[in-house]
DNA sequence: TTAGGGTTAG
């Protein structure tokens, strides 16, 4: 076997390890053993082999293969590979023992093995070992290596030694994104969110992990709105990453492997979730090879944008290419539901080989509400409440449905019961990104510094769209004073998404698209209003609500009013 | 004389 073939065998083993292809990996192992190729010196095959077993969760075989490597061939990389495998798969004590053994046997310790050791210390939050390792690293001159310092900072950070983290960080002359992110993580955890935010704002460069640390920090402390705002900002700021990825996708085709399919699929999904269904479709069509995940991403993207007709049209093409799975099923079901084919959807759901989950039931309930199917809705709601008693949205949806049917007696009873149990509607919040910062509004919000301008803009907007045919839809609302039309209309007019859009109209240049994020679903009235605003003001308005994107343009919405 | 081992979050 030629040298190149060893490389190929190693590549295959790595793929098998990465994607958990157990059978093929083991078969390859057998071939290599029986053909005697495994014994070839300097092939690094044994290393790839035991790495494969470690990644498959079979640490025993991995260790056995490691032990079988002849001493003359076992180098420090083999030792470090085992060390990192122990660490990665949670055998932390074994990992520690191995490092001690390495020192005893005078195996060469290099920067990589020290990084691995610090990884273990960090996971164990073992300061004692960390300090010892720190000493070794200093003596051997490893503290000039950024990665060593990052790993060491993480040890101190996990153990709460914030000042030591900062000291090492300051001493570092070339700080990487990871260095900054470790500091950020430490500060958020021990110095609090505000200090963390300062570090975050100071950072010269950020990656996905950085954003995640900050968002997770907000979420963990219960600052849901700040987390939401930051997410919105992240989507906005990271857009260039998508452009780069698209270029990569364009080059696909010469050699199609699992990874390029996944890159493409991630793109299809990303573009759809960012409100750009056209780019999503473009990438999908560009891909030379697709798998069932790609198709599902495309379908749920289309569903999210209300393009159900397209899914149905494309379905036969899909069946020819790949075998649909349960996720495809969910996506198609969702469509049927939106299109008002509730009975078909429910039958399909009941025949599924897996019991319906909350997502499926929730989407069906949503469909019932759009199409006024009260009895089915009641039945499904009961199942949902059993699944997650804490979720208030289903109750609110039901009471709105009864309100729409004019059954105010039932609505009052339901709302009274909800109040008694302490169930309150989650307040609706909308964020808009304008001129580099995020602005958040709640319904009837008057806390914004430019609140006066915003409300006078709101009056202007309402007037202009009224003369273009907008009629406030008060059917789904019950105001405190029965039959008080004016009150109802006022409540509708200052919904958070309307305020956000008015601010956007004030703050951005004509014809700039407006991007709004909302934590709940957009209401019917706002939906109708936005359509007219987009026409009257010649603005594209993209609202991401809890379920989907609504792209309002020239008087209509991309969701085709499946709402 | 190259190839195999590494850091941050969830």
XYZ file of C-alpha atoms (C1' of nucleotides) in Angstrom:
573
model
C 0.000 0.000 0.000
C 1.275 3.385 -0.905
C 1.704 6.278 1.456
C -1.298 8.042 -0.035
C -3.502 5.090 0.841
C -2.547 5.343 4.497
C -3.672 8.907 4.378
C -6.955 7.857 2.793
C -7.518 5.173 5.418
C -6.920 7.731 8.163
C -9.273 10.178 6.500
C -11.978 7.513 6.311
C -11.508 6.601 9.957
C -11.816 10.239 10.908
C -15.032 10.575 8.941
C -16.401 7.438 10.575
C -15.516 8.818 13.992
C -17.012 12.207 13.255
C -20.321 10.931 11.963
C -20.579 7.861 14.197
C -20.389 5.424 11.307
C -19.622 2.490 13.612
C -20.009 -0.455 11.256
C -17.895 0.946 8.391
C -15.193 1.990 10.850
C -14.995 -1.446 12.392
C -14.954 -3.063 8.986
C -12.079 -0.845 7.955
C -10.300 -1.849 11.149
C -10.765 -5.519 10.223
C -9.430 -4.972 6.715
C -6.391 -3.146 8.020
C -5.674 -5.871 10.562
C -6.084 -8.896 8.268
C -4.045 -7.298 5.536
C -1.311 -6.553 8.037
C -1.337 -2.915 7.058
C -2.028 -1.777 10.575
C 1.490 -2.818 11.470
C 3.040 -0.565 8.852
C 5.421 1.784 10.649
C 5.014 5.557 10.561
C 1.546 5.285 9.081
C -0.176 6.893 12.060
C -2.932 4.364 11.453
C -2.983 3.040 15.020
C -3.496 6.560 16.235
C -6.516 7.106 13.974
C -7.847 3.695 14.941
C -7.926 4.192 18.669
C -9.228 7.687 18.143
C -12.117 6.217 16.204
C -12.992 3.831 19.042
C -12.769 6.594 21.604
C -15.141 8.738 19.532
C -17.526 5.772 19.266
C -17.710 5.625 23.046
C -15.692 2.415 23.261
C -12.914 3.611 25.537
C -11.876 0.045 26.444
C -10.975 -0.879 22.884
C -9.321 2.480 22.442
C -7.109 1.893 25.461
C -6.387 -1.670 24.304
C -5.258 -0.485 20.870
C -3.131 2.202 22.476
C -1.445 -0.393 24.679
C -0.773 -2.572 21.635
C 1.280 0.065 19.857
C 4.945 -1.023 20.089
C 6.974 1.135 22.449
C 9.392 2.112 19.736
C 6.537 3.641 17.760
C 4.477 5.171 20.520
C 5.270 8.860 20.580
C 4.060 11.764 22.642
C 1.299 12.539 20.153
C -0.209 9.101 20.808
C -0.101 9.786 24.518
C -1.692 13.192 24.097
C -4.370 11.784 21.836
C -5.401 9.327 24.524
C -5.232 12.079 27.126
C -7.531 14.344 25.133
C -9.891 11.466 24.348
C -10.265 10.702 28.050
C -10.924 14.352 28.678
C -13.369 14.863 25.823
C -15.507 11.872 26.707
C -15.590 12.636 30.393
C -13.051 10.215 31.833
C -11.412 13.024 33.731
C -9.728 11.034 36.473
C -8.225 8.600 33.931
C -6.991 11.619 32.064
C -5.252 12.971 35.169
C -3.684 9.594 35.907
C -2.421 9.385 32.352
C -0.717 12.741 32.626
C 1.013 11.656 35.828
C 2.124 8.477 34.062
C 3.457 10.529 31.163
C 5.612 12.566 33.506
C 6.836 9.453 35.317
C 7.750 7.775 32.050
C 9.465 10.956 30.901
C 7.259 11.301 27.844
C 7.783 14.648 26.224
C 5.297 17.218 27.446
C 4.586 19.903 24.875
C 2.193 22.833 24.595
C -0.595 20.620 23.305
C -0.457 18.183 26.186
C -0.450 21.070 28.651
C -3.543 22.518 26.982
C -5.234 19.130 27.366
C -4.250 18.941 31.008
C -5.695 22.387 31.697
C -8.879 21.310 29.948
C -9.213 18.514 32.489
C -8.442 20.827 35.412
C -11.067 23.261 34.198
C -13.699 20.561 33.883
C -12.864 19.225 37.343
C -12.529 22.769 38.701
C -9.349 21.468 40.284
C -7.304 24.502 41.287
C -4.521 22.465 42.934
C -3.593 20.607 39.788
C -4.089 23.766 37.776
C -1.558 25.684 39.842
C 0.942 22.832 39.549
C 0.440 22.757 35.814
C 0.842 26.530 35.763
C 4.253 26.093 37.356
C 5.296 23.472 34.819
C 4.100 25.676 31.957
C 6.089 28.651 33.230
C 9.236 26.575 33.628
C 8.940 25.154 30.136
C 8.216 28.516 28.604
C 4.735 27.659 27.341
C 3.113 30.860 28.531
C 4.021 32.514 25.250
C 1.534 30.180 23.589
C -1.923 31.782 23.374
C -3.770 28.507 23.514
C -1.947 27.444 26.666
C -2.829 30.736 28.275
C -6.450 30.464 27.187
C -6.741 27.002 28.692
C -5.028 28.144 31.890
C -7.249 31.208 32.189
C -10.227 28.924 31.888
C -8.977 26.857 34.845
C -8.711 29.956 37.032
C -11.982 31.270 35.672
C -13.889 28.087 36.476
C -12.412 28.144 39.978
C -13.379 31.770 40.551
C -9.908 33.290 40.562
C -10.909 36.273 38.480
C -7.868 38.408 39.260
C -5.509 35.665 38.080
C -7.439 35.380 34.828
C -7.107 39.104 34.285
C -3.408 39.042 35.150
C -2.628 36.327 32.589
C -4.787 38.095 30.030
C -2.991 41.414 30.487
C 0.402 39.745 30.159
C -0.584 38.176 26.853
C 0.751 40.173 23.944
C -1.356 38.577 21.260
C -4.885 38.027 22.439
C -7.175 35.845 20.346
C -10.992 35.828 20.188
C -10.891 32.827 22.467
C -8.781 34.707 25.031
C -11.326 37.499 25.101
C -14.184 35.050 25.265
C -12.710 33.198 28.247
C -12.354 36.524 30.057
C -15.900 37.469 29.079
C -17.229 34.167 30.382
C -15.359 34.622 33.654
C -16.478 38.205 34.149
C -20.116 37.436 33.338
C -20.050 34.608 35.847
C -18.227 36.298 38.736
C -18.412 40.071 38.209
C -21.929 40.229 36.861
C -23.666 41.045 33.613
C -22.915 44.747 33.463
C -19.176 44.256 33.753
C -19.499 41.412 31.272
C -21.298 43.653 28.828
C -18.449 46.143 29.087
C -15.954 43.439 28.135
C -18.257 42.340 25.329
C -18.486 45.867 23.931
C -14.731 46.307 24.186
C -13.887 43.183 22.198
C -12.169 43.806 18.861
C -13.589 40.621 17.374
C -16.350 38.186 18.288
C -17.384 34.718 17.237
C -20.487 32.587 17.729
C -19.279 31.398 21.127
C -18.778 34.994 22.285
C -22.363 35.879 21.405
C -23.618 32.706 23.008
C -21.816 33.471 26.273
C -23.427 36.897 26.443
C -26.900 35.743 25.420
C -26.732 32.781 27.790
C -25.620 35.158 30.545
C -28.700 37.309 30.059
C -30.988 34.295 29.828
C -29.530 32.693 32.945
C -30.145 35.853 34.942
C -33.701 36.133 33.663
C -33.099 39.103 31.367
C -35.079 37.612 28.534
C -35.580 40.864 26.684
C -31.910 41.783 26.669
C -31.130 38.292 25.372
C -33.692 38.717 22.607
C -32.302 42.116 21.641
C -28.788 40.758 21.490
C -29.900 37.849 19.325
C -31.554 40.258 16.928
C -28.346 42.253 16.778
C -26.323 39.134 16.187
C -28.408 38.110 13.195
C -27.956 41.599 11.818
C -24.197 41.807 12.406
C -23.425 38.288 11.220
C -24.954 38.722 7.830
C -21.578 38.974 6.079
C -20.782 35.486 7.365
C -23.653 34.242 5.236
C -22.248 35.963 2.183
C -18.944 34.240 2.743
C -20.701 30.917 3.214
C -22.711 31.421 0.041
C -19.507 31.829 -1.932
C -18.352 28.564 -0.492
C -21.636 26.950 -1.477
C -21.264 28.260 -5.024
C -18.051 26.362 -5.313
C -19.727 23.148 -4.340
C -19.983 20.455 -6.924
C -16.486 19.324 -7.762
C -16.295 17.075 -4.785
C -19.443 16.423 -2.863
C -19.069 15.032 0.603
C -21.102 14.987 3.743
C -19.673 18.284 4.903
C -20.598 20.307 1.845
C -24.130 18.964 2.066
C -24.260 20.066 5.675
C -22.844 23.508 4.886
C -25.470 23.923 2.201
C -28.224 22.719 4.481
C -27.159 25.068 7.234
C -27.321 27.895 4.689
C -30.779 26.938 3.480
C -31.930 26.913 7.083
C -30.118 30.112 8.015
C -31.437 32.173 5.134
C -34.970 30.964 5.756
C -34.749 31.865 9.430
C -33.292 35.259 8.611
C -36.322 36.059 6.504
C -34.701 35.598 3.127
C -36.542 32.688 1.576
C -35.348 33.547 -1.924
C -31.675 33.134 -1.032
C -32.594 29.991 0.819
C -34.179 28.564 -2.324
C -31.235 29.760 -4.426
C -28.758 27.809 -2.319
C -31.068 24.790 -2.311
C -31.187 24.743 -6.098
C -27.459 25.337 -6.298
C -26.658 22.270 -4.278
C -25.612 19.278 -6.323
C -26.451 16.823 -3.629
C -29.085 17.060 -0.923
C -30.146 14.796 1.908
C -33.369 14.463 3.848
C -32.205 17.141 6.292
C -31.742 19.585 3.412
C -35.241 18.900 2.178
C -36.728 19.286 5.641
C -34.933 22.588 6.123
C -36.278 23.813 2.786
C -39.821 22.675 3.571
C -39.956 24.160 7.034
C -38.466 27.348 5.619
C -41.177 27.511 2.980
C -43.799 26.724 5.600
C -42.425 29.483 7.812
C -42.902 31.895 4.932
C -46.380 30.637 4.161
C -45.444 29.030 0.861
C -47.288 25.786 1.455
C -48.350 25.389 -2.136
C -44.713 25.123 -3.107
C -44.057 22.375 -0.582
C -46.892 20.310 -1.947
C -45.616 20.856 -5.479
C -42.078 19.877 -4.526
C -43.027 16.868 -2.456
C -42.968 14.343 -5.304
C -39.544 15.603 -6.327
C -38.366 14.984 -2.805
C -39.669 11.421 -2.703
C -37.712 10.677 -5.862
C -34.518 11.986 -4.302
C -34.650 10.969 -0.631
C -36.851 9.110 1.840
C -39.009 11.453 3.946
C -38.719 11.075 7.719
C -40.843 12.120 10.677
C -39.602 15.691 10.456
C -40.819 15.975 6.898
C -44.071 14.699 8.216
C -44.291 17.450 10.778
C -43.563 20.102 8.176
C -46.215 18.847 5.779
C -48.717 18.440 8.601
C -48.136 22.023 9.590
C -49.125 23.019 6.083
C -52.206 21.134 5.861
C -53.165 22.765 9.149
C -52.499 26.292 7.938
C -54.476 25.647 4.785
C -57.491 24.813 6.905
C -57.421 21.097 6.166
C -57.622 20.454 9.902
C -59.358 17.067 9.790
C -56.813 15.680 7.336
C -54.026 17.059 9.468
C -55.408 15.562 12.659
C -55.909 12.156 11.064
C -52.387 12.218 9.728
C -51.072 13.155 13.147
C -52.921 10.342 14.907
C -51.500 7.823 12.425
C -47.926 8.895 13.063
C -45.689 6.194 14.383
C -44.541 8.514 17.133
C -46.914 10.203 19.573
C -47.477 13.870 18.642
C -45.210 16.259 20.487
C -45.924 19.729 21.724
C -44.721 21.392 18.536
C -47.071 19.405 16.326
C -50.041 19.869 18.636
C -49.252 23.538 19.117
C -49.143 24.183 15.410
C -52.425 22.357 14.965
C -53.992 24.459 17.698
C -52.726 27.546 15.904
C -54.384 26.339 12.717
C -57.658 25.721 14.536
C -57.572 29.246 15.832
C -57.017 30.724 12.378
C -59.849 28.693 10.932
C -62.220 28.905 13.896
C -62.402 25.173 14.633
C -63.520 25.442 18.229
C -64.249 21.826 19.128
C -61.015 20.432 17.722
C -59.152 23.252 19.422
C -60.720 22.423 22.803
C -59.646 18.791 22.487
C -56.105 19.626 21.474
C -55.756 22.286 24.128
C -56.590 19.732 26.818
C -53.765 17.491 25.577
C -51.366 20.407 25.469
C -52.159 21.605 28.971
C -51.356 18.117 30.200
C -48.009 18.236 28.458
C -46.957 21.612 29.762
C -49.221 23.030 32.444
C -47.026 26.118 32.836
C -47.548 27.412 29.315
C -50.095 30.189 29.292
C -50.237 30.755 25.573
C -52.674 27.969 24.832
C -55.172 29.355 27.328
C -54.823 32.845 25.882
C -55.304 31.498 22.362
C -58.477 29.721 23.432
C -59.942 32.757 25.100
C -59.202 34.849 22.021
C -60.980 32.244 19.907
C -64.089 32.437 22.075
C -63.879 36.206 21.898
C -63.800 36.072 18.111
C -66.959 33.925 18.205
C -68.607 36.510 20.386
C -68.824 34.134 23.347
C -68.009 36.761 25.921
C -69.604 34.715 28.705
C -67.028 31.969 28.208
C -64.200 34.471 27.791
C -64.981 36.119 31.123
C -65.102 32.757 32.844
C -61.780 31.655 31.268
C -60.007 34.894 32.070
C -61.308 34.841 35.649
C -60.005 31.316 36.063
C -56.634 32.307 34.617
C -56.384 35.252 36.960
C -57.191 33.062 39.952
C -54.453 30.648 39.063
C -51.999 33.470 38.601
C -51.733 32.820 34.868
C -50.909 36.016 33.035
C -50.346 36.677 29.406
C -46.696 37.068 28.508
C -46.346 40.721 27.570
C -45.741 41.314 23.874
C -42.412 42.909 23.060
C -40.985 44.084 19.755
C -37.416 45.059 18.998
C -36.226 46.967 16.018
C -32.705 47.463 14.795
C -32.063 50.998 13.637
C -28.815 52.887 13.085
C -26.645 50.481 14.999
C -28.683 49.898 18.100
C -31.693 47.921 19.198
C -34.843 49.563 20.516
C -37.472 47.632 22.406
C -41.152 48.427 22.809
C -43.984 46.929 24.786
C -47.655 47.577 24.116
C -48.570 51.166 24.936
C -44.964 51.825 25.847
C -44.112 55.403 26.783
C -40.633 54.839 28.152
C -38.655 55.566 24.998
C -36.833 58.914 25.087
C -38.484 59.905 21.815
C -41.910 58.752 22.813
C -43.619 62.015 21.780
C -42.332 61.844 18.216
C -43.185 58.166 18.005
C -46.798 58.697 19.032
C -47.326 61.585 16.686
C -45.866 59.440 13.910
C -48.287 56.700 14.983
C -51.230 59.084 14.600
C -50.031 60.086 11.170
C -49.577 56.471 10.110
C -53.015 55.424 11.357
C -54.620 58.328 9.539
C -52.837 57.609 6.282
C -53.586 53.894 6.277
C -57.199 54.521 7.288
C -57.704 56.581 4.195
C -56.089 53.754 2.246
C -58.701 51.340 3.512
C -57.494 50.094 6.897
C -60.241 49.245 9.350
C -59.176 48.280 12.875
C -60.084 44.652 13.519
C -61.590 44.641 16.968
C -63.281 41.249 16.697
C -60.629 39.392 18.649
C -60.528 41.844 21.525
C -62.615 42.266 24.609
C -62.194 45.605 26.264
C -62.964 46.270 29.913
C -65.960 48.387 28.997
C -68.319 46.319 26.966
C -68.851 47.661 23.479
C -66.413 50.511 23.921
C -65.184 50.690 20.360
C -62.840 53.588 20.909
C -60.983 51.880 23.749
C -60.551 48.748 21.718
C -59.166 50.672 18.803
C -56.764 52.553 21.014
C -55.450 49.329 22.494
C -54.858 47.947 19.002
C -53.097 51.048 17.756
C -50.316 51.000 20.292
C -49.326 47.346 19.943
C -45.589 46.953 20.312
C -44.930 46.097 16.662
C -46.736 49.234 15.486
C -44.627 51.375 17.807
C -41.433 49.686 16.630
C -42.306 50.267 12.990
C -43.192 53.922 13.623
C -39.814 54.391 15.264
C -38.177 52.697 12.297
C -39.977 55.042 9.890
C -38.731 58.028 11.859
C -35.196 56.840 12.299
C -34.190 55.357 8.948
C -33.845 56.713 5.447
C -36.756 56.294 3.018
C -37.021 52.816 1.472
C -34.733 51.186 4.047
C -36.220 47.803 4.971
C -37.377 47.561 8.583
C -36.546 44.453 10.622
C -38.681 43.782 13.681
C -38.444 40.889 16.130
C -41.422 40.009 18.266
C -41.539 37.539 21.158
C -45.180 36.539 20.557
C -47.186 36.111 17.399
C -48.201 39.154 15.449
C -51.911 39.897 15.838
C -54.371 39.877 12.968
C -54.924 43.592 13.124
C -51.233 44.470 13.052
C -50.813 42.082 10.169
C -53.470 43.882 8.167
C -52.089 47.265 9.118
C -48.515 46.370 8.136
C -49.598 45.369 4.658
C -51.012 48.807 4.039
C -48.071 50.577 5.693
C -45.685 48.768 3.373
C -47.590 50.101 0.398
C -48.346 53.612 1.561
C -44.802 54.257 2.811
C -43.047 52.196 0.154
C -41.149 50.184 2.730
C -40.309 46.559 3.047
C -41.169 45.474 6.585
C -39.917 42.163 7.889
C -41.414 40.966 11.133
C -40.099 37.818 12.745
C -42.713 36.641 15.198
C -42.725 33.594 17.381
C -43.604 31.274 14.550
C -42.550 32.697 11.244
C -41.402 35.566 9.092
C -43.739 38.076 7.615
C -42.281 40.004 4.754
C -44.579 42.894 3.962
C -44.015 44.428 0.603
C -46.147 46.573 -1.644
C -49.368 45.804 0.191
C -49.075 42.074 0.696
C -47.344 39.630 2.977
C -45.080 36.723 2.135
C -47.060 34.412 4.408
C -49.965 34.577 1.917
C -52.173 35.470 4.880
C -51.881 32.057 6.458
C -50.887 34.290 9.353
C 10.633 15.653 5.607
C 4.966 17.008 5.530
C 1.143 13.618 7.948
C -1.763 12.014 13.782
C -3.035 15.217 19.403
C -5.270 21.286 21.544
C -8.349 26.308 24.148
C -13.927 29.272 24.882
C -20.617 27.999 25.370
C -24.842 25.099 25.198
